[in-house]
């Protein structure tokens, strides 16, 4: 698929469809998620003007149909929100078709109050005669109907419920825009369908479907807070992109309960000092759940976290990164990103993490969730930061910085994130990884330094950071930068 086109979706709600929930979902989530994408030029909902099924349709003008094959769009269907899954499961039918634009007559920069959509299938051998009739006679006569605004013609490239036409046939769609119903069906309209040429073409039409639609609503693009991308299931990814646009991009992924400011000093050095004369552009972001956990969001798992980063990069028009660097939960994300999206990075760095969850770990997370629910995030923050930092640094400015971050984290987002840490196992993917990697662990982070050296990931080296625990970049910045610089 390529070139300008038209996406048309017809929906018939079922007996169990909650009408209020259906419209709320479509008007505030489903449509706006699409119209915020730059290649979706318009998005509108229409209601059937007659007592016919399907009752509802949504139509979108697309600048280039090739975008509909890319992940930035296909994930809208692959990663549906909980609310979307619930509403769609009640439909009697959903018919989704894609058409390429063939011709356009007239001008209409605004949503058409009334649309007449006529779909006809013709044989390949009759297509030229059919097109000539439409272009040389039929559209001219339709344009004489009072209130006519525009006529567009399309050809189907992706079939809906009934699939594509049989071999040797083409499905042609004509969409006619009108200011109002006016004299549709009046003398001018009657004249357009009662000519000798029209009757001759009618004998060649294999099938025909005619629908009259009244405009219901124009979708607003989904509003996103500044420097924030909202995923397809409603999770917020707040980001900061800094540095010279021409420099290679390095991405940092934070741990659970922290935000992207744990990388402040590392980011500053890479952008200003660089490595061996090379400076870097730095992208940092808060993983889903840190500041918000939408009820419609899917359960947090590491595949979803890796795909969140993929989506963020696509939304920022970054095709490939030089390196993805993560710590703890972010370290697992960096490894899994290299597993799932190897074409989008040159290198990865994973700090203070494991490649699989353990039953004992699962129990510990359950206890931490209970602590947060019973005594608050501040109590959880104190207990957590004490584990993260080595005793000599418990009262350091960076420990206080981490403490404030953890205390400010969203409780439900934290609980969802532990679901990822309790339910993952990347071991089966490690031996086939091809992306060069660096594993880093704080010397004082329990058994992790020993465990990480046994991951068995090809093309990967290990560095231990002395006088540091779970967040080595905050406890021994100089040693961390030395390890990072040697790899980058």
PDB file of N, CA, C and O in Angstrom, residues 364-400:
ATOM      1  N   UNK A 364       8.948 -11.077  47.933  1.00  0.00           N
ATOM      2  CA  UNK A 364       9.447  -9.795  48.420  1.00  0.00           C
ATOM      3  C   UNK A 364       8.642  -8.632  47.844  1.00  0.00           C
ATOM      4  O   UNK A 364       8.319  -7.666  48.555  1.00  0.00           O
ATOM      5  N   UNK A 365       8.297  -8.709  46.555  1.00  0.00           N
ATOM      6  CA  UNK A 365       7.523  -7.619  45.943  1.00  0.00           C
ATOM      7  C   UNK A 365       6.118  -7.548  46.537  1.00  0.00           C
ATOM      8  O   UNK A 365       5.574  -6.458  46.728  1.00  0.00           O
ATOM      9  N   UNK A 366       5.528  -8.686  46.815  1.00  0.00           N
ATOM     10  CA  UNK A 366       4.206  -8.683  47.443  1.00  0.00           C
ATOM     11  C   UNK A 366       4.254  -7.980  48.797  1.00  0.00           C
ATOM     12  O   UNK A 366       3.348  -7.214  49.152  1.00  0.00           O
ATOM     13  N   UNK A 367       5.315  -8.234  49.546  1.00  0.00           N
ATOM     14  CA  UNK A 367       5.470  -7.593  50.863  1.00  0.00           C
ATOM     15  C   UNK A 367       5.653  -6.086  50.712  1.00  0.00           C
ATOM     16  O   UNK A 367       5.139  -5.300  51.529  1.00  0.00           O
ATOM     17  N   UNK A 368       6.371  -5.669  49.685  1.00  0.00           N
ATOM     18  CA  UNK A 368       6.595  -4.238  49.475  1.00  0.00           C
ATOM     19  C   UNK A 368       5.316  -3.524  49.051  1.00  0.00           C
ATOM     20  O   UNK A 368       5.074  -2.372  49.447  1.00  0.00           O
ATOM     21  N   UNK A 369       4.500  -4.194  48.253  1.00  0.00           N
ATOM     22  CA  UNK A 369       3.209  -3.604  47.885  1.00  0.00           C
ATOM     23  C   UNK A 369       2.340  -3.427  49.121  1.00  0.00           C
ATOM     24  O   UNK A 369       1.705  -2.383  49.317  1.00  0.00           O
ATOM     25  N   UNK A 370       2.336  -4.432  49.985  1.00  0.00           N
ATOM     26  CA  UNK A 370       1.544  -4.352  51.210  1.00  0.00           C
ATOM     27  C   UNK A 370       2.041  -3.223  52.106  1.00  0.00           C
ATOM     28  O   UNK A 370       1.245  -2.494  52.718  1.00  0.00           O
ATOM     29  N   UNK A 371       3.364  -3.044  52.189  1.00  0.00           N
ATOM     30  CA  UNK A 371       3.928  -1.951  52.976  1.00  0.00           C
ATOM     31  C   UNK A 371       3.464  -0.608  52.427  1.00  0.00           C
ATOM     32  O   UNK A 371       3.062   0.286  53.185  1.00  0.00           O
ATOM     33  N   UNK A 372       3.498  -0.457  51.109  1.00  0.00           N
ATOM     34  CA  UNK A 372       3.082   0.802  50.493  1.00  0.00           C
ATOM     35  C   UNK A 372       1.604   1.073  50.733  1.00  0.00           C
ATOM     36  O   UNK A 372       1.205   2.212  51.000  1.00  0.00           O
ATOM     37  N   UNK A 373       0.781   0.045  50.649  1.00  0.00           N
ATOM     38  CA  UNK A 373      -0.658   0.232  50.836  1.00  0.00           C
ATOM     39  C   UNK A 373      -1.006   0.525  52.300  1.00  0.00           C
ATOM     40  O   UNK A 373      -1.912   1.307  52.583  1.00  0.00           O
ATOM     41  N   UNK A 374      -0.289  -0.099  53.202  1.00  0.00           N
ATOM     42  CA  UNK A 374      -0.634   0.054  54.620  1.00  0.00           C
ATOM     43  C   UNK A 374       0.003   1.288  55.258  1.00  0.00           C
ATOM     44  O   UNK A 374      -0.618   1.948  56.103  1.00  0.00           O
ATOM     45  N   UNK A 375       1.232   1.619  54.856  1.00  0.00           N
ATOM     46  CA  UNK A 375       1.941   2.713  55.525  1.00  0.00           C
ATOM     47  C   UNK A 375       2.319   3.870  54.597  1.00  0.00           C
ATOM     48  O   UNK A 375       2.862   4.874  55.066  1.00  0.00           O
ATOM     49  N   UNK A 376       2.072   3.705  53.317  1.00  0.00           N
ATOM     50  CA  UNK A 376       2.329   4.799  52.403  1.00  0.00           C
ATOM     51  C   UNK A 376       3.636   4.655  51.628  1.00  0.00           C
ATOM     52  O   UNK A 376       4.536   3.894  52.017  1.00  0.00           O
ATOM     53  N   UNK A 377       3.735   5.418  50.550  1.00  0.00           N
ATOM     54  CA  UNK A 377       4.912   5.349  49.681  1.00  0.00           C
ATOM     55  C   UNK A 377       6.161   5.868  50.383  1.00  0.00           C
ATOM     56  O   UNK A 377       7.278   5.434  50.078  1.00  0.00           O
ATOM     57  N   UNK A 378       6.004   6.796  51.329  1.00  0.00           N
ATOM     58  CA  UNK A 378       7.176   7.333  52.029  1.00  0.00           C
ATOM     59  C   UNK A 378       7.879   6.230  52.823  1.00  0.00           C
ATOM     60  O   UNK A 378       9.122   6.150  52.834  1.00  0.00           O
ATOM     61  N   UNK A 379       7.105   5.365  53.491  1.00  0.00           N
ATOM     62  CA  UNK A 379       7.701   4.256  54.248  1.00  0.00           C
ATOM     63  C   UNK A 379       8.378   3.268  53.313  1.00  0.00           C
ATOM     64  O   UNK A 379       9.459   2.763  53.590  1.00  0.00           O
ATOM     65  N   UNK A 380       7.727   2.982  52.191  1.00  0.00           N
ATOM     66  CA  UNK A 380       8.338   2.091  51.212  1.00  0.00           C
ATOM     67  C   UNK A 380       9.635   2.690  50.685  1.00  0.00           C
ATOM     68  O   UNK A 380      10.634   1.974  50.495  1.00  0.00           O
ATOM     69  N   UNK A 381       9.645   3.998  50.452  1.00  0.00           N
ATOM     70  CA  UNK A 381      10.832   4.669  49.921  1.00  0.00           C
ATOM     71  C   UNK A 381      12.019   4.524  50.866  1.00  0.00           C
ATOM     72  O   UNK A 381      13.145   4.233  50.436  1.00  0.00           O
ATOM     73  N   UNK A 382      11.785   4.713  52.155  1.00  0.00           N
ATOM     74  CA  UNK A 382      12.872   4.601  53.134  1.00  0.00           C
ATOM     75  C   UNK A 382      13.468   3.198  53.109  1.00  0.00           C
ATOM     76  O   UNK A 382      14.692   3.019  53.038  1.00  0.00           O
ATOM     77  N   UNK A 383      12.602   2.184  53.173  1.00  0.00           N
ATOM     78  CA  UNK A 383      13.087   0.803  53.184  1.00  0.00           C
ATOM     79  C   UNK A 383      13.813   0.449  51.893  1.00  0.00           C
ATOM     80  O   UNK A 383      14.820  -0.282  51.907  1.00  0.00           O
ATOM     81  N   UNK A 384      13.322   0.974  50.771  1.00  0.00           N
ATOM     82  CA  UNK A 384      13.905   0.641  49.473  1.00  0.00           C
ATOM     83  C   UNK A 384      15.259   1.300  49.273  1.00  0.00           C
ATOM     84  O   UNK A 384      16.231   0.653  48.856  1.00  0.00           O
ATOM     85  N   UNK A 385      15.360   2.592  49.565  1.00  0.00           N
ATOM     86  CA  UNK A 385      16.600   3.326  49.321  1.00  0.00           C
ATOM     87  C   UNK A 385      17.732   2.818  50.232  1.00  0.00           C
ATOM     88  O   UNK A 385      18.905   2.798  49.834  1.00  0.00           O
ATOM     89  N   UNK A 386      17.384   2.381  51.416  1.00  0.00           N
ATOM     90  CA  UNK A 386      18.409   1.790  52.286  1.00  0.00           C
ATOM     91  C   UNK A 386      19.007   0.535  51.661  1.00  0.00           C
ATOM     92  O   UNK A 386      20.196   0.247  51.837  1.00  0.00           O
ATOM     93  N   UNK A 387      18.205  -0.227  50.952  1.00  0.00           N
ATOM     94  CA  UNK A 387      18.729  -1.423  50.267  1.00  0.00           C
ATOM     95  C   UNK A 387      19.553  -1.040  49.043  1.00  0.00           C
ATOM     96  O   UNK A 387      20.517  -1.720  48.686  1.00  0.00           O
ATOM     97  N   UNK A 388      19.147   0.029  48.377  1.00  0.00           N
ATOM     98  CA  UNK A 388      19.812   0.417  47.141  1.00  0.00           C
ATOM     99  C   UNK A 388      21.233   0.939  47.374  1.00  0.00           C
ATOM    100  O   UNK A 388      22.127   0.691  46.553  1.00  0.00           O
ATOM    101  N   UNK A 389      21.442   1.698  48.454  1.00  0.00           N
ATOM    102  CA  UNK A 389      22.717   2.362  48.678  1.00  0.00           C
ATOM    103  C   UNK A 389      23.535   1.612  49.725  1.00  0.00           C
ATOM    104  O   UNK A 389      22.991   1.023  50.665  1.00  0.00           O
ATOM    105  N   UNK A 390      24.832   1.647  49.567  1.00  0.00           N
ATOM    106  CA  UNK A 390      25.719   1.061  50.579  1.00  0.00           C
ATOM    107  C   UNK A 390      25.680   1.937  51.836  1.00  0.00           C
ATOM    108  O   UNK A 390      25.445   3.147  51.750  1.00  0.00           O
ATOM    109  N   UNK A 391      25.897   1.349  53.033  1.00  0.00           N
ATOM    110  CA  UNK A 391      25.772   2.097  54.294  1.00  0.00           C
ATOM    111  C   UNK A 391      26.507   3.435  54.334  1.00  0.00           C
ATOM    112  O   UNK A 391      25.940   4.422  54.824  1.00  0.00           O
ATOM    113  N   UNK A 392      27.748   3.543  53.812  1.00  0.00           N
ATOM    114  CA  UNK A 392      28.421   4.853  53.888  1.00  0.00           C
ATOM    115  C   UNK A 392      27.696   5.969  53.134  1.00  0.00           C
ATOM    116  O   UNK A 392      27.937   7.155  53.393  1.00  0.00           O
ATOM    117  N   UNK A 393      26.809   5.603  52.211  1.00  0.00           N
ATOM    118  CA  UNK A 393      26.130   6.616  51.387  1.00  0.00           C
ATOM    119  C   UNK A 393      24.644   6.779  51.720  1.00  0.00           C
ATOM    120  O   UNK A 393      23.913   7.430  50.964  1.00  0.00           O
ATOM    121  N   UNK A 394      24.201   6.231  52.840  1.00  0.00           N
ATOM    122  CA  UNK A 394      22.787   6.334  53.197  1.00  0.00           C
ATOM    123  C   UNK A 394      22.332   7.778  53.385  1.00  0.00           C
ATOM    124  O   UNK A 394      21.160   8.097  53.143  1.00  0.00           O
ATOM    125  N   UNK A 395      23.221   8.635  53.808  1.00  0.00           N
ATOM    126  CA  UNK A 395      22.861  10.033  54.058  1.00  0.00           C
ATOM    127  C   UNK A 395      23.386  10.979  52.974  1.00  0.00           C
ATOM    128  O   UNK A 395      23.405  12.200  53.159  1.00  0.00           O
ATOM    129  N   UNK A 396      23.798  10.430  51.843  1.00  0.00           N
ATOM    130  CA  UNK A 396      24.356  11.253  50.773  1.00  0.00           C
ATOM    131  C   UNK A 396      23.264  12.031  50.051  1.00  0.00           C
ATOM    132  O   UNK A 396      22.075  11.667  50.093  1.00  0.00           O
ATOM    133  N   UNK A 397      23.629  13.134  49.384  1.00  0.00           N
ATOM    134  CA  UNK A 397      22.641  13.901  48.610  1.00  0.00           C
ATOM    135  C   UNK A 397      21.919  13.046  47.562  1.00  0.00           C
ATOM    136  O   UNK A 397      20.712  13.227  47.343  1.00  0.00           O
ATOM    137  N   UNK A 398      22.650  12.133  46.923  1.00  0.00           N
ATOM    138  CA  UNK A 398      22.006  11.307  45.897  1.00  0.00           C
ATOM    139  C   UNK A 398      21.029  10.303  46.502  1.00  0.00           C
ATOM    140  O   UNK A 398      20.032   9.938  45.871  1.00  0.00           O
ATOM    141  N   UNK A 399      21.311   9.826  47.727  1.00  0.00           N
ATOM    142  CA  UNK A 399      20.355   8.950  48.403  1.00  0.00           C
ATOM    143  C   UNK A 399      19.081   9.730  48.725  1.00  0.00           C
ATOM    144  O   UNK A 399      17.963   9.211  48.578  1.00  0.00           O
ATOM    145  N   UNK A 400      19.246  10.965  49.157  1.00  0.00           N
ATOM    146  CA  UNK A 400      18.081  11.808  49.424  1.00  0.00           C
ATOM    147  C   UNK A 400      17.291  12.058  48.128  1.00  0.00           C
ATOM    148  O   UNK A 400      16.045  12.049  48.128  1.00  0.00           O
TER     149      UNK A 400
END
